[in-house]
Tab-separated table of C-alpha atoms in Angstrom:
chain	number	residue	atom	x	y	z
U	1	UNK	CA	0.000	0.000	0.000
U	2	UNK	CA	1.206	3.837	-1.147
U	3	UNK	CA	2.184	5.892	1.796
U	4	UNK	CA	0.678	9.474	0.882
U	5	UNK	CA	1.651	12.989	2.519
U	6	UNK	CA	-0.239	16.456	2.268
U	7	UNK	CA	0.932	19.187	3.100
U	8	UNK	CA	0.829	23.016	2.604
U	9	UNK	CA	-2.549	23.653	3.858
U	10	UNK	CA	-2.887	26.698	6.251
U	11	UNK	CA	-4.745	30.061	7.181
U	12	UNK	CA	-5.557	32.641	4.490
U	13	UNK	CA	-8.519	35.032	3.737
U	14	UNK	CA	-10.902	35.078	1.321
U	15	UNK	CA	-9.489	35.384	-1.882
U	16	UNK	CA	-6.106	34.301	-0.883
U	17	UNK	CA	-3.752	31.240	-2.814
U	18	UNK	CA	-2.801	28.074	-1.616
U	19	UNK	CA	-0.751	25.158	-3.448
U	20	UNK	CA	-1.202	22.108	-1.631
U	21	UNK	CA	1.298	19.454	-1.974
U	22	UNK	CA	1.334	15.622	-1.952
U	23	UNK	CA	4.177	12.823	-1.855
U	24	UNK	CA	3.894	9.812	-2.820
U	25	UNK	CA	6.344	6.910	-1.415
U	26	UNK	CA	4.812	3.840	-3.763
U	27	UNK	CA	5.872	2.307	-6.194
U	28	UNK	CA	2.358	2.937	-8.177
U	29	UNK	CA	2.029	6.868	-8.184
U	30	UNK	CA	3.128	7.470	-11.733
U	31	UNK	CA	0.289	5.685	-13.812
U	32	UNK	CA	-2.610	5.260	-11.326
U	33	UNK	CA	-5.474	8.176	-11.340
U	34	UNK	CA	-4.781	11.099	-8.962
U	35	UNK	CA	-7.644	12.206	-6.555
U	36	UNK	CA	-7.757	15.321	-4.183
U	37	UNK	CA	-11.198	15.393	-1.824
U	38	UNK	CA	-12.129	17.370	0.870
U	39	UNK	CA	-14.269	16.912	4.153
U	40	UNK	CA	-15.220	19.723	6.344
U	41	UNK	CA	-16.719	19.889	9.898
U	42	UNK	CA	-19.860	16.803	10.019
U	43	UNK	CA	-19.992	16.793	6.071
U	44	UNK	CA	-18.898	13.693	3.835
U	45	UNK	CA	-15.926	13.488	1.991
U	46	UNK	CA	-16.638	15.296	-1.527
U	47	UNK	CA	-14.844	15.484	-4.618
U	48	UNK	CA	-12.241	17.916	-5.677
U	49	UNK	CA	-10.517	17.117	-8.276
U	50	UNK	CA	-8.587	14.399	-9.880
U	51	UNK	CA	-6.371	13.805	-13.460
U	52	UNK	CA	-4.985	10.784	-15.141
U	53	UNK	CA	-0.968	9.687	-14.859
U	54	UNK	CA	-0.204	11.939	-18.069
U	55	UNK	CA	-1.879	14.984	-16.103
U	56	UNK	CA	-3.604	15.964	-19.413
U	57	UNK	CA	-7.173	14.892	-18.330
U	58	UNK	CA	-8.694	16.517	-15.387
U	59	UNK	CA	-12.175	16.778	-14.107
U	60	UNK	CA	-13.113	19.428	-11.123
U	61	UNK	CA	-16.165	19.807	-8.812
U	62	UNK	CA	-18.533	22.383	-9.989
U	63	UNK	CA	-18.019	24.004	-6.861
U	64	UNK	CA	-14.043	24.596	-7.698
U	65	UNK	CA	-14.000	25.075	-11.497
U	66	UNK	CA	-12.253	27.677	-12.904
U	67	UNK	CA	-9.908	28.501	-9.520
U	68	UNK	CA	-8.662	24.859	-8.396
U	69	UNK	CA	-6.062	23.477	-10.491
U	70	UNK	CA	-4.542	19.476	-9.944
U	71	UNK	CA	-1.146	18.514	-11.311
U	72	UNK	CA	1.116	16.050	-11.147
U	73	UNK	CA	4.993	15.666	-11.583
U	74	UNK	CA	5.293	11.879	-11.770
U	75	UNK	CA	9.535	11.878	-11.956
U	76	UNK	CA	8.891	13.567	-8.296
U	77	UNK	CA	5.707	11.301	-6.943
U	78	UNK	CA	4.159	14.596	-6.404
U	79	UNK	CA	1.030	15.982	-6.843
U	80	UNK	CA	-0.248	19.286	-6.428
U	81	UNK	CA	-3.747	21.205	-6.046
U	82	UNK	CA	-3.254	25.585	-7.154
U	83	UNK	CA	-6.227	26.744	-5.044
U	84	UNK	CA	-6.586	30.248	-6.153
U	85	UNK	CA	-9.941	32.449	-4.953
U	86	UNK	CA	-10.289	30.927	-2.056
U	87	UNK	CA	-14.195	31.447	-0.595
U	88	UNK	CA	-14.692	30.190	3.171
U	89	UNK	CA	-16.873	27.616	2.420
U	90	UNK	CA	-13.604	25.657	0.844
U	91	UNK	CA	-12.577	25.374	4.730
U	92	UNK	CA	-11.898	22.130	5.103
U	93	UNK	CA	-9.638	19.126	5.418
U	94	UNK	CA	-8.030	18.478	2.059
U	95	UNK	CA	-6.902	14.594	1.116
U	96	UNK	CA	-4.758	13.374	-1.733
U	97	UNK	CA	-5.568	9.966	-2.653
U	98	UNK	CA	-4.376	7.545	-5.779
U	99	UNK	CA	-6.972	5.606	-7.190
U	100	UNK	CA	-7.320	1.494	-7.767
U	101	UNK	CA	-6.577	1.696	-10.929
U	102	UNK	CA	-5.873	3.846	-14.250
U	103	UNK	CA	-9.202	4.240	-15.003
U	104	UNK	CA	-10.037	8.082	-14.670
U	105	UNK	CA	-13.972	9.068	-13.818
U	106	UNK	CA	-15.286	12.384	-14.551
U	107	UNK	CA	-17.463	12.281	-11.205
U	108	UNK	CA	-15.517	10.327	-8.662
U	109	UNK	CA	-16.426	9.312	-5.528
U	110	UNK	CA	-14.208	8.136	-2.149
U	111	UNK	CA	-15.013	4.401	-3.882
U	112	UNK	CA	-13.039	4.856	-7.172
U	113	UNK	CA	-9.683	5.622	-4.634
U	114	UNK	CA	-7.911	2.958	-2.356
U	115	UNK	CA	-5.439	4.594	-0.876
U	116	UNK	CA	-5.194	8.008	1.206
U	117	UNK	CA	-3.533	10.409	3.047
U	118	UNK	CA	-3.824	11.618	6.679
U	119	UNK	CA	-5.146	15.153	5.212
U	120	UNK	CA	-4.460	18.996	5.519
U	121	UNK	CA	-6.069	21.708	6.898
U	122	UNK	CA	-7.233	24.802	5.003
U	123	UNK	CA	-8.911	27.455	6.440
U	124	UNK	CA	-10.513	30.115	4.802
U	125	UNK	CA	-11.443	33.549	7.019
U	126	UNK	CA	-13.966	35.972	5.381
């Protein structure tokens, strides 16, 4: 099983920047589907993001279209979320995960991902 890290989550107002940052100790990071998800305070896990191995195909959460950005950098079993306009109501804790398989879905869900990280904290003040 992958051992995944986040980190680079933090404080910032509304409106602020954040690039959140995830390592990846595996051996199957480079070609499996990447997944970021989120969870606030006595909500379920949602959706993010997530992008295949080559990083060209990504699909986003209606909710974070247009300012969330995933990438990858497979040579460094990292992958990254650019969180740009940041609103409150992304407050939450952020969680990379890899998924089973190469398969990518346009509409994920925590089912489609077997392996996870511990998470990272972003808060958003208004």
């Amino acid at each position: 099983q992958v051992q995944l890290v986040e980190s680079g989550g933090g404080l910032v107002q509304a409106g602020g920047s954040l690039r959140l940052s995830c390592a990846d100790s595996g051996r199957r990071f480079s070609r499996q589907v990447m997944g970021w998800f989120r969870q606030a305070p006595g909500k379920e896990r949602e959706f993010v993001a997530t992008c295949g191995w080559k990083g060209g195909s990504t699909y986003y959460a209606d909710s974070v279209r247009g300012r969330f950005t995933i990438s990858r950098d497979n040579a460094k079993n990292m992958v990254y979320l650019q969180m740009n306009n940041l609103k409150p109501e992304d407050t939450a804790v952020y969680y990379c995960a890899v998924g089973y398989d190469t398969v990518l879905y346009s509409t994920p869900t925590v089912t489609d991902f077997g392996s996870w990280g511990q998470g990272t904290q972003v808060t958003v003040s208004s």
